[in-house]
Short mmCIF file of C-alpha atoms in Angstrom, two decimals:
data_model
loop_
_atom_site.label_atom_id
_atom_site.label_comp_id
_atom_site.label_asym_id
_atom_site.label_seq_id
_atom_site.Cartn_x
_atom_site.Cartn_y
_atom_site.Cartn_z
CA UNK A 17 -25.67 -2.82 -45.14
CA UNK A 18 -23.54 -5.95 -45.06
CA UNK A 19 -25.14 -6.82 -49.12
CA UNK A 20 -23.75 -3.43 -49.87
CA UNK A 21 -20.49 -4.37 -48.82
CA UNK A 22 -20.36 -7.60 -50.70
CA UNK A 23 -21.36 -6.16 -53.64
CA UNK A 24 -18.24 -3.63 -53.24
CA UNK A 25 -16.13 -5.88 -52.41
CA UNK A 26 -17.05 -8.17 -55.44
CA UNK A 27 -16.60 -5.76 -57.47
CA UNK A 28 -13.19 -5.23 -56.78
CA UNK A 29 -12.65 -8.68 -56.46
CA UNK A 30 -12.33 -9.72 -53.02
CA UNK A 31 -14.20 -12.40 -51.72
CA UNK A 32 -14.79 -11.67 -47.61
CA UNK A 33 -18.26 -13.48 -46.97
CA UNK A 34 -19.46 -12.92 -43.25
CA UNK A 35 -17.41 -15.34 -42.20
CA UNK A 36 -15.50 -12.99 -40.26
CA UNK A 37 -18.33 -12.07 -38.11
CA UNK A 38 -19.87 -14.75 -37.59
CA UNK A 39 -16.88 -16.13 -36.40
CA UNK A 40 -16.69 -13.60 -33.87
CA UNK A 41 -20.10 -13.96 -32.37
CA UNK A 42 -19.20 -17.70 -32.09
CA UNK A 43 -16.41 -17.42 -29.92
CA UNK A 44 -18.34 -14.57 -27.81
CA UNK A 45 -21.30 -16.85 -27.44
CA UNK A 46 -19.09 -19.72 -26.44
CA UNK A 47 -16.44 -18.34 -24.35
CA UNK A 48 -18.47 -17.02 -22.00
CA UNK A 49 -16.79 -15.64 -18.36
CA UNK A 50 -16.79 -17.42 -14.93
CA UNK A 51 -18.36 -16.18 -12.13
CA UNK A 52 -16.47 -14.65 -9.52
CA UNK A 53 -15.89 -16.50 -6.46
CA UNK A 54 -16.96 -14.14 -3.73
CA UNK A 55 -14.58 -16.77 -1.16
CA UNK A 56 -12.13 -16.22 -3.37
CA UNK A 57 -9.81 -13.27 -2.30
CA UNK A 58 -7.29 -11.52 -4.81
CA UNK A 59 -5.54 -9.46 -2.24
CA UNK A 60 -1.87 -10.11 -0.78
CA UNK A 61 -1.81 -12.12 2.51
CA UNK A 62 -0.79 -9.61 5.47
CA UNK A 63 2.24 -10.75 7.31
CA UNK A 64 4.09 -9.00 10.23
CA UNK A 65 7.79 -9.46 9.80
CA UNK A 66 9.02 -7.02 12.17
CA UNK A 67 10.12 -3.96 12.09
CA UNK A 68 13.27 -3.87 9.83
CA UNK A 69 11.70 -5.99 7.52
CA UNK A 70 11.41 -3.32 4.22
CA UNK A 71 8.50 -1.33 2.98
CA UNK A 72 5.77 -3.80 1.98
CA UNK A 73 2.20 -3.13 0.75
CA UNK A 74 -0.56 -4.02 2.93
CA UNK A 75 -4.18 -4.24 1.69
CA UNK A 76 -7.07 -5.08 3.99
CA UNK A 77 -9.74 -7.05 2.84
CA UNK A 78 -12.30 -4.54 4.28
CA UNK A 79 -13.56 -2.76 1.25
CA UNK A 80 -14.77 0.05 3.46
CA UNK A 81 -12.05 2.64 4.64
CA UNK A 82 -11.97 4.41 7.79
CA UNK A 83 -11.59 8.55 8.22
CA UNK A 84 -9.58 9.34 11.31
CA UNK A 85 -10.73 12.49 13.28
CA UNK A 86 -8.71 13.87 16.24
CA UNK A 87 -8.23 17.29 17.60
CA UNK A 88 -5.29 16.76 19.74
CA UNK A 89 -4.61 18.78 23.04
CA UNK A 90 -0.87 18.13 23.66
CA UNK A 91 2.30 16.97 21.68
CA UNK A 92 1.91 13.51 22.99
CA UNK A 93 -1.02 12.81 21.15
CA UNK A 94 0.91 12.88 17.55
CA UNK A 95 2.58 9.50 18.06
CA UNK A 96 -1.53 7.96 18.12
CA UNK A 97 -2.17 10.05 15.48
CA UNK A 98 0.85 8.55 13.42
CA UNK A 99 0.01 4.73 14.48
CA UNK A 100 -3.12 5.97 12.44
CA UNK A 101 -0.99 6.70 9.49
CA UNK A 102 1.02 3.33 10.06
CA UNK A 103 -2.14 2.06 9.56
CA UNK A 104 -3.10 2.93 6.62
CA UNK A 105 -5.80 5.21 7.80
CA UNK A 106 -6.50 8.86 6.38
CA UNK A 107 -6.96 11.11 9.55
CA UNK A 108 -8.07 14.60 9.51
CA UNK A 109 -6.56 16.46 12.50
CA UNK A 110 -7.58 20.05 14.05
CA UNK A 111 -5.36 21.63 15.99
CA UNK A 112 -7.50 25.21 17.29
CA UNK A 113 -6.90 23.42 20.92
CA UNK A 114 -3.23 23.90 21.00
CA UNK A 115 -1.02 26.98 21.37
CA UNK A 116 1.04 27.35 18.13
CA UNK A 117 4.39 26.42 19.18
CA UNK A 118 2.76 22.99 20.12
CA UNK A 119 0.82 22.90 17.14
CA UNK A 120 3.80 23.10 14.82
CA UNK A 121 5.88 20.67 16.86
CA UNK A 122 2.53 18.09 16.23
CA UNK A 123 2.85 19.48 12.25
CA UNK A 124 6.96 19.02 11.90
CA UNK A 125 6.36 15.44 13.80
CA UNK A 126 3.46 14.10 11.08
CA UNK A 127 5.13 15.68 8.20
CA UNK A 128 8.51 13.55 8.99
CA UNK A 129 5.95 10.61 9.55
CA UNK A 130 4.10 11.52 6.31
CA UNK A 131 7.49 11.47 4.48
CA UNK A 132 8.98 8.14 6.07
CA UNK A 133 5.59 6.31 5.15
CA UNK A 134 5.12 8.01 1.57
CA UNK A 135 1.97 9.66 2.63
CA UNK A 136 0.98 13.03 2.14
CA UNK A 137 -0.32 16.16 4.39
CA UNK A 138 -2.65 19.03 3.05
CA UNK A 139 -3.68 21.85 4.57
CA UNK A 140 -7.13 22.23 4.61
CA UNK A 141 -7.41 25.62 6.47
CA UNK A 142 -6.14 27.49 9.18
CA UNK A 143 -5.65 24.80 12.04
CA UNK A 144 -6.60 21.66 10.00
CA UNK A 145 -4.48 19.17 8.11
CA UNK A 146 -5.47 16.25 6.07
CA UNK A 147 -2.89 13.30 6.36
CA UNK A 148 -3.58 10.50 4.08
CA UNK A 149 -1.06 7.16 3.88
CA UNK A 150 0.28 6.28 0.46
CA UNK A 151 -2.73 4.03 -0.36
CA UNK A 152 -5.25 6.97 -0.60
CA UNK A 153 -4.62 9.87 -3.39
CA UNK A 154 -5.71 13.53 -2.23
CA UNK A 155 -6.69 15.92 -4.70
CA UNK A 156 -7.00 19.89 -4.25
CA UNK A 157 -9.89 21.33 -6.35
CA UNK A 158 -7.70 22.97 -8.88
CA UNK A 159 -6.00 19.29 -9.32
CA UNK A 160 -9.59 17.91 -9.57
CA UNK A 161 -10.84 20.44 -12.09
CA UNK A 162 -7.34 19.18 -13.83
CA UNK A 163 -8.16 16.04 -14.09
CA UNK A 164 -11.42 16.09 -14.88
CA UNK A 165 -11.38 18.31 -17.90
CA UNK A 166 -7.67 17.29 -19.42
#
């Protein structure tokens, strides 16, 4: 195909060679790419400054990420379950063991933890609730679908 093209362009004039190309396989062939250092880490140091000390993001260097289960009996149990959150940790949470009014005390507490640490709460059915920090994205089915086909 390429003495096809040289005969076109020729013809009108232009004189391209493969130059071009092989100029481009050169500098693929010779540049080349380093290997990664596996030692090496790319992630942000983690440093406690404190309370007061501003929102800063905190990556582990623990690839793997841990799913929080708890099924809390009493209202005191929400403050663990938002250390979780502080964390960083996704925690699903089922509340059948407790009486509604202490069940939505346990729901008003999270959401205004969910809120102060940019996180998000989903409702998964009747009873449980998915609360995931601001480093992991939750997706409905219908926002799934979305994605996936737009």
């Amino acid at each position: 195909m390429g003495s096809f093209m040289d005969k076109v362009y020729s013809m009108m004039g232009v004189d391209v060679g493969d130059t071009y190309e092989e100029e481009y396989y050169d500098d693929y062939a010779q540049g080349g790419y380093d290997e990664p250092d596996p030692n090496e880490s790319y992630m942000p140091s983690r440093r406690n400054s404190g309370r007061n000390a501003g929102r800063v993001n905190r990556y582990e260097d623990n690839p793997q990420m841990k799913l929080v289960i708890m099924q809390p009996v009493s209202f005191e149990e929400a403050r663990d379950i938002a250390n979780h959150l502080k964390e960083r940790k996704p925690i699903v949470i089922n509340l059948e063991a407790v009486d509604n009014p202490t069940s939505r005390r346990i729901v008003d507490f999270l959401s205004g933890s969910v809120y102060a640490l940019d996180g998000s709460i989903k409702k998964v059915s009747n009873g449980i609730f998915l609360i995931a920090p601001c480093n992991v994205g939750v997706m409905d089915e219908e926002e799934a679908y979305e994605e996936r086909w737009s």
